[in-house]
């Protein structure tokens, strides 16, 4: 199914101990560009997160925002460093003896000395945390893909409609082209007769001139190639994912053929139609930029 590069996904998962929220938004980009913003506590999982995201994202600029809340009250513990306390007491006693002053140290005073009592965060079960985080990332990614597919379907319908319109333009050009030669023959015959007067017209010379003109303005090859490009693009739209680059190449080739038609044909009606054709091709190229 066709996917747009524009999309949004969000997932919130929680248990009794923690809550994780993953939000992601995506826009068009030539390559796959993933930016992740998350708490430092989760940075260990960045590589694993990227591996999960690449299962869902082929192209586009994706910004991922992860928030984390820890509800556990026993996650912080107090650590008593007895060796450090013993060192403080030893030197305090030595100071008392050296300077002949009372050693009035109390437990409450000693506990305030640096590193005697410290707060330490208990080790988190990384495997359990990753299960919760991975679930949030996958669910948000699936939601992102769904919004991309919904937008992709809208793009496909519009592109197919524009391709049908282009086919009608080409049909007009093909039907109009022989009439240009006929009109040219009539004008040329009239002009030559005016110039020659009673002198007999050389039909061979006239036929040669008309043949040269017809060959010069012939756009059969261009219209055939345009029809082929339209068919290839329609098939790609109906059958494939991650076809943005292919469609962009086809659109470039379409534009080249339309330019050739404009340069060859000196007819106001075909010129106007060819301009409309180029306009639709440019619209298609703009929309293709948002297809994965």
C-alpha positions as MATLAB code, in Angstrom:
seq = 'XXXXXXXXXXXXXXXXXXXXXXXXXXXXXXXXXXXXXXXXXXXXXXXXXXXXXXXXXXXXXXXXXXXXXXXXXXXXXXXXXXXXXXXXXXXXXXXXXXXXXXXXXXXXXXXXXXXXXXXXXXXXXXXXXXXXXXXXXXXXXXXXXXXXXXXXXXXXXXXXXXXXXXXXXXXXXXXXXXXXXXXXXXXXXXXXXXXXXXXXXXXXXXXXXXXXXXXXXXXXXXXXXXXXXXXXXXXXXXXXXXXXXXXXXXXXXXXXXXXXXXXXXXXXXXXXXXXXXXXXXXXXXXXXXXXX';
ca = [
       0.000    0.000    0.000;
       1.209    3.476   -0.889;
       2.484    5.514    2.058;
       2.952    9.231    2.516;
       5.986   10.470    4.438;
       3.740   12.663    6.595;
       2.357   11.038    9.712;
       1.953   11.026   13.486;
       2.043    8.312   16.121;
       1.611    8.239   19.885;
       1.543    5.559   22.550;
       1.405    5.618   26.340;
       2.170    2.500   28.356;
       2.294    2.267   32.136;
       2.378   -0.158   35.020;
       2.550    0.225   38.790;
       6.182    1.297   38.693;
       6.655    3.514   35.633;
       5.059    5.228   32.632;
       6.499    5.778   29.153;
       5.043    8.033   26.457;
       6.349    7.880   22.874;
       5.306   10.487   20.319;
       6.604   10.740   16.776;
       5.927   12.969   13.803;
       7.215   12.557   10.273;
       7.571   14.811    7.234;
       9.059   14.324    3.791;
      12.812   13.966    3.372;
      15.047   12.573    0.685;
      16.524    9.954    3.003;
      15.667    8.284    6.316;
      16.514   10.808    9.049;
      15.488    9.809   12.591;
      15.970   12.152   15.553;
      15.295   10.849   19.081;
      14.853   12.982   22.195;
      14.592   11.077   25.460;
      15.745   11.151   29.102;
      19.368   10.342   29.751;
      18.232    7.313   31.755;
      16.966    5.703   28.516;
      19.895    6.649   26.259;
      21.321    3.138   26.662;
      18.442    1.878   24.482;
      18.925    4.321   21.575;
      20.436    1.772   19.192;
      17.670   -0.742   19.925;
      15.021    1.961   19.436;
      16.460    2.865   16.026;
      16.429   -0.784   14.975;
      12.725   -0.993   15.822;
      11.923    2.245   13.987;
      13.690    1.124   10.813;
      11.306   -1.823   10.612;
       8.489    0.679   10.026;
      10.177    3.660    8.363;
      11.934    3.592    4.994;
      12.200    7.285    4.199;
      11.359   10.638    5.737;
      12.426   12.913    8.580;
      11.056   11.493   11.827;
      11.230   13.238   15.210;
      10.706   10.920   18.188;
       9.955   12.255   21.688;
      10.087    9.902   24.681;
       9.086   10.832   28.243;
       9.621    8.602   31.266;
       8.167    8.664   34.771;
       9.252    6.395   37.619;
       6.711    5.796   40.387;
       8.834    3.540   42.582;
       9.500    4.899   46.069;
      12.224    2.387   46.853;
      14.306    3.296   43.838;
      16.602    5.457   46.006;
      18.485    4.059   48.999;
      20.821    5.520   51.643;
      24.326    4.115   51.709;
      26.441    4.312   54.883;
      30.176    4.497   54.212;
      31.670    3.238   57.457;
      35.302    3.418   56.362;
      34.957    7.104   55.522;
      33.215    7.808   58.862;
      36.040    5.974   60.662;
      38.636    8.148   58.904;
      36.806   11.325   59.920;
      36.660   10.156   63.575;
      40.348    9.249   63.579;
      41.439   12.657   62.412;
      38.971   14.464   64.650;
      40.389   12.611   67.653;
      43.901   13.469   66.531;
      42.951   17.138   66.239;
      41.498   17.010   69.749;
      44.713   15.609   71.187;
      46.999   17.897   69.196;
      45.199   21.118   70.064;
      44.030   19.976   73.532;
      40.367   20.713   72.859;
      37.280   18.648   73.602;
      36.169   16.190   71.015;
      32.459   17.034   70.982;
      31.567   15.247   67.771;
      28.094   13.671   67.681;
      26.550   11.178   65.308;
      24.353   13.878   63.789;
      27.454   15.986   63.083;
      29.407   13.093   61.647;
      26.561   12.083   59.332;
      26.749   15.491   57.633;
      30.345   15.035   56.611;
      30.815   14.490   52.860;
      30.286   10.918   51.644;
      29.457    9.462   55.048;
      25.851    9.055   53.991;
      25.053    9.050   50.253;
      21.933    8.523   48.180;
      22.185    5.873   45.525;
      19.756    4.866   42.810;
      19.071    1.180   42.806;
      19.812   -0.769   39.663;
      16.893   -0.865   37.224;
      15.891   -4.120   35.610;
      16.909   -3.163   32.064;
      15.177   -6.140   30.472;
      11.869   -5.273   32.125;
      12.254   -1.588   31.221;
      13.038   -2.437   27.585;
       9.894   -4.564   27.306;
       7.809   -1.558   28.307;
       9.772    0.852   26.107;
       9.741   -1.444   23.067;
       5.976   -1.872   23.336;
       5.503    1.902   23.354;
       7.860    2.440   20.407;
       6.277   -0.319   18.304;
       2.713    0.801   18.985;
       3.526    4.440   18.181;
       5.330    3.300   15.009;
       2.325    1.235   13.923;
       0.084    4.273   14.437;
       2.518    6.401   12.425;
       2.410    3.889    9.569;
      -1.399    3.864    9.626;
      -1.596    7.653    9.296;
       0.998    7.497    6.513;
      -1.031    4.882    4.672;
      -4.250    6.882    5.021;
      -2.523    9.951    3.600;
      -0.890    7.789    0.942;
      -4.300    6.556   -0.242;
      -5.485   10.139   -0.632;
      -2.361   10.972   -2.609;
      -2.820    7.935   -4.829;
      -6.419    8.863   -5.702;
      -5.429   12.408   -6.580;
      -2.416   11.309   -8.637;
      -4.451    8.752  -10.589;
      -7.052   11.439  -11.311;
      -4.340   13.765  -12.613;
      -2.876   10.975  -14.760;
      -6.313   10.435  -16.343;
      -6.433   14.139  -17.140;
      -2.967   13.964  -18.702;
      -4.091   11.061  -20.886;
      -6.907   13.270  -22.199;
      -4.422   16.044  -23.011;
      -2.305   13.560  -24.962;
      -5.380   12.291  -26.825;
      -6.164   15.873  -27.869;
      -2.586   16.435  -29.080;
      -2.667   13.218  -31.114;
      -5.995   14.130  -32.731;
      -5.017   17.738  -33.363;
      -1.570   17.069  -34.894;
      -2.796   15.839  -38.348;
      -5.026   18.901  -38.631;
      -1.969   21.142  -38.219;
      -0.403   19.565  -41.314;
      -3.664   19.975  -43.274;
      -3.952   23.621  -42.250;
      -0.331   24.204  -43.190;
      -0.861   22.603  -46.618;
      -3.904   24.799  -47.269;
      -2.122   27.977  -46.200;
       0.999   27.100  -48.160;
      -0.998   26.278  -51.295;
      -2.935   29.526  -51.037;
       0.232   31.557  -50.521;
       2.085   29.923  -53.405;
      -0.886   30.424  -55.731;
      -0.965   34.106  -54.817;
       2.729   34.426  -55.625;
       2.744   32.360  -58.831;
      -0.469   33.698  -60.285;
      -1.207   31.773  -63.523;
       2.003   29.727  -63.241;
       1.298   26.057  -62.614;
       2.091   24.845  -59.085;
       4.720   22.107  -58.812;
       2.976   19.517  -56.642;
       6.226   17.637  -56.022;
       7.917   20.662  -54.455;
       4.804   21.375  -52.426;
       4.663   17.772  -51.189;
       8.324   17.885  -50.194;
       7.818   21.081  -48.236;
       4.790   19.679  -46.437;
       6.635   16.447  -45.640;
       9.529   18.399  -44.095;
       7.082   20.448  -42.045;
       5.153   17.362  -40.909;
       8.360   15.659  -39.850;
       9.500   18.757  -37.997;
       6.343   19.059  -35.903;
       5.738   15.330  -35.439;
       5.298   14.487  -31.749;
       4.296   10.840  -32.129;
       7.344    9.591  -30.244;
       6.734   12.024  -27.403;
       3.066   11.117  -26.989;
       3.852    7.389  -27.110;
       6.478    7.790  -24.406;
       4.127    9.935  -22.323;
       1.451    7.257  -22.479;
       4.044    4.692  -21.429;
       5.123    6.876  -18.489;
       1.509    7.333  -17.415;
       0.953    3.580  -17.504;
       4.146    2.874  -15.540;
       3.269    5.460  -12.889;
      -0.293    4.151  -12.554;
       1.006    0.593  -12.126;
       3.546    1.682   -9.530;
       0.875    3.576   -7.596;
      -1.350    0.505   -7.496;
       1.255   -2.105   -6.627;
       4.195   -0.799   -4.625;
       5.431    0.703   -1.376;
       8.506    2.940   -1.060;
       8.223    4.014   -4.701;
       8.780    7.746   -4.207;
      12.160    7.823   -5.947;
      10.863    5.785   -8.893;
       7.849    8.071   -9.344;
      10.061   11.146   -9.183;
      12.213    9.775  -12.017;
       9.125    9.019  -14.147;
       7.803   12.545  -13.544;
      11.114   14.014  -14.721;
      10.841   12.016  -17.939;
       7.249   13.211  -18.413;
       8.364   16.802  -18.064;
      11.101   16.272  -20.651;
       8.578   14.951  -23.208;
       6.179   17.840  -22.544;
       8.989   20.347  -23.106;
       9.838   18.676  -26.419;
       6.219   18.931  -27.574;
       6.166   22.632  -26.719;
       9.376   23.241  -28.656;
       8.212   21.341  -31.752;
       4.628   22.424  -32.320;
       3.749   25.918  -33.500;
       0.025   25.660  -32.832;
      -1.807   27.719  -30.236;
      -4.266   24.975  -29.268;
      -1.597   22.319  -28.727;
       0.625   24.879  -27.007;
      -2.133   25.659  -24.493;
      -2.780   21.969  -23.880;
       0.954   21.256  -23.507;
       1.192   24.048  -20.919;
      -1.704   22.473  -19.006;
       0.115   19.152  -19.304;
       3.300   20.620  -17.834;
       1.298   22.238  -15.029;
      -0.186   18.893  -14.021;
       3.218   17.231  -14.223;
       4.618   19.845  -11.832;
       1.721   19.248   -9.441;
       2.424   15.528   -9.598;
       6.126   16.093   -8.919;
       5.288   18.191   -5.855;
       3.004   15.501   -4.442;
       5.460   12.723   -5.223;
       7.988   14.431   -2.943;
       5.800   13.334   -0.039;
       5.606    9.653   -1.029;
       7.859    7.227    0.825;
];
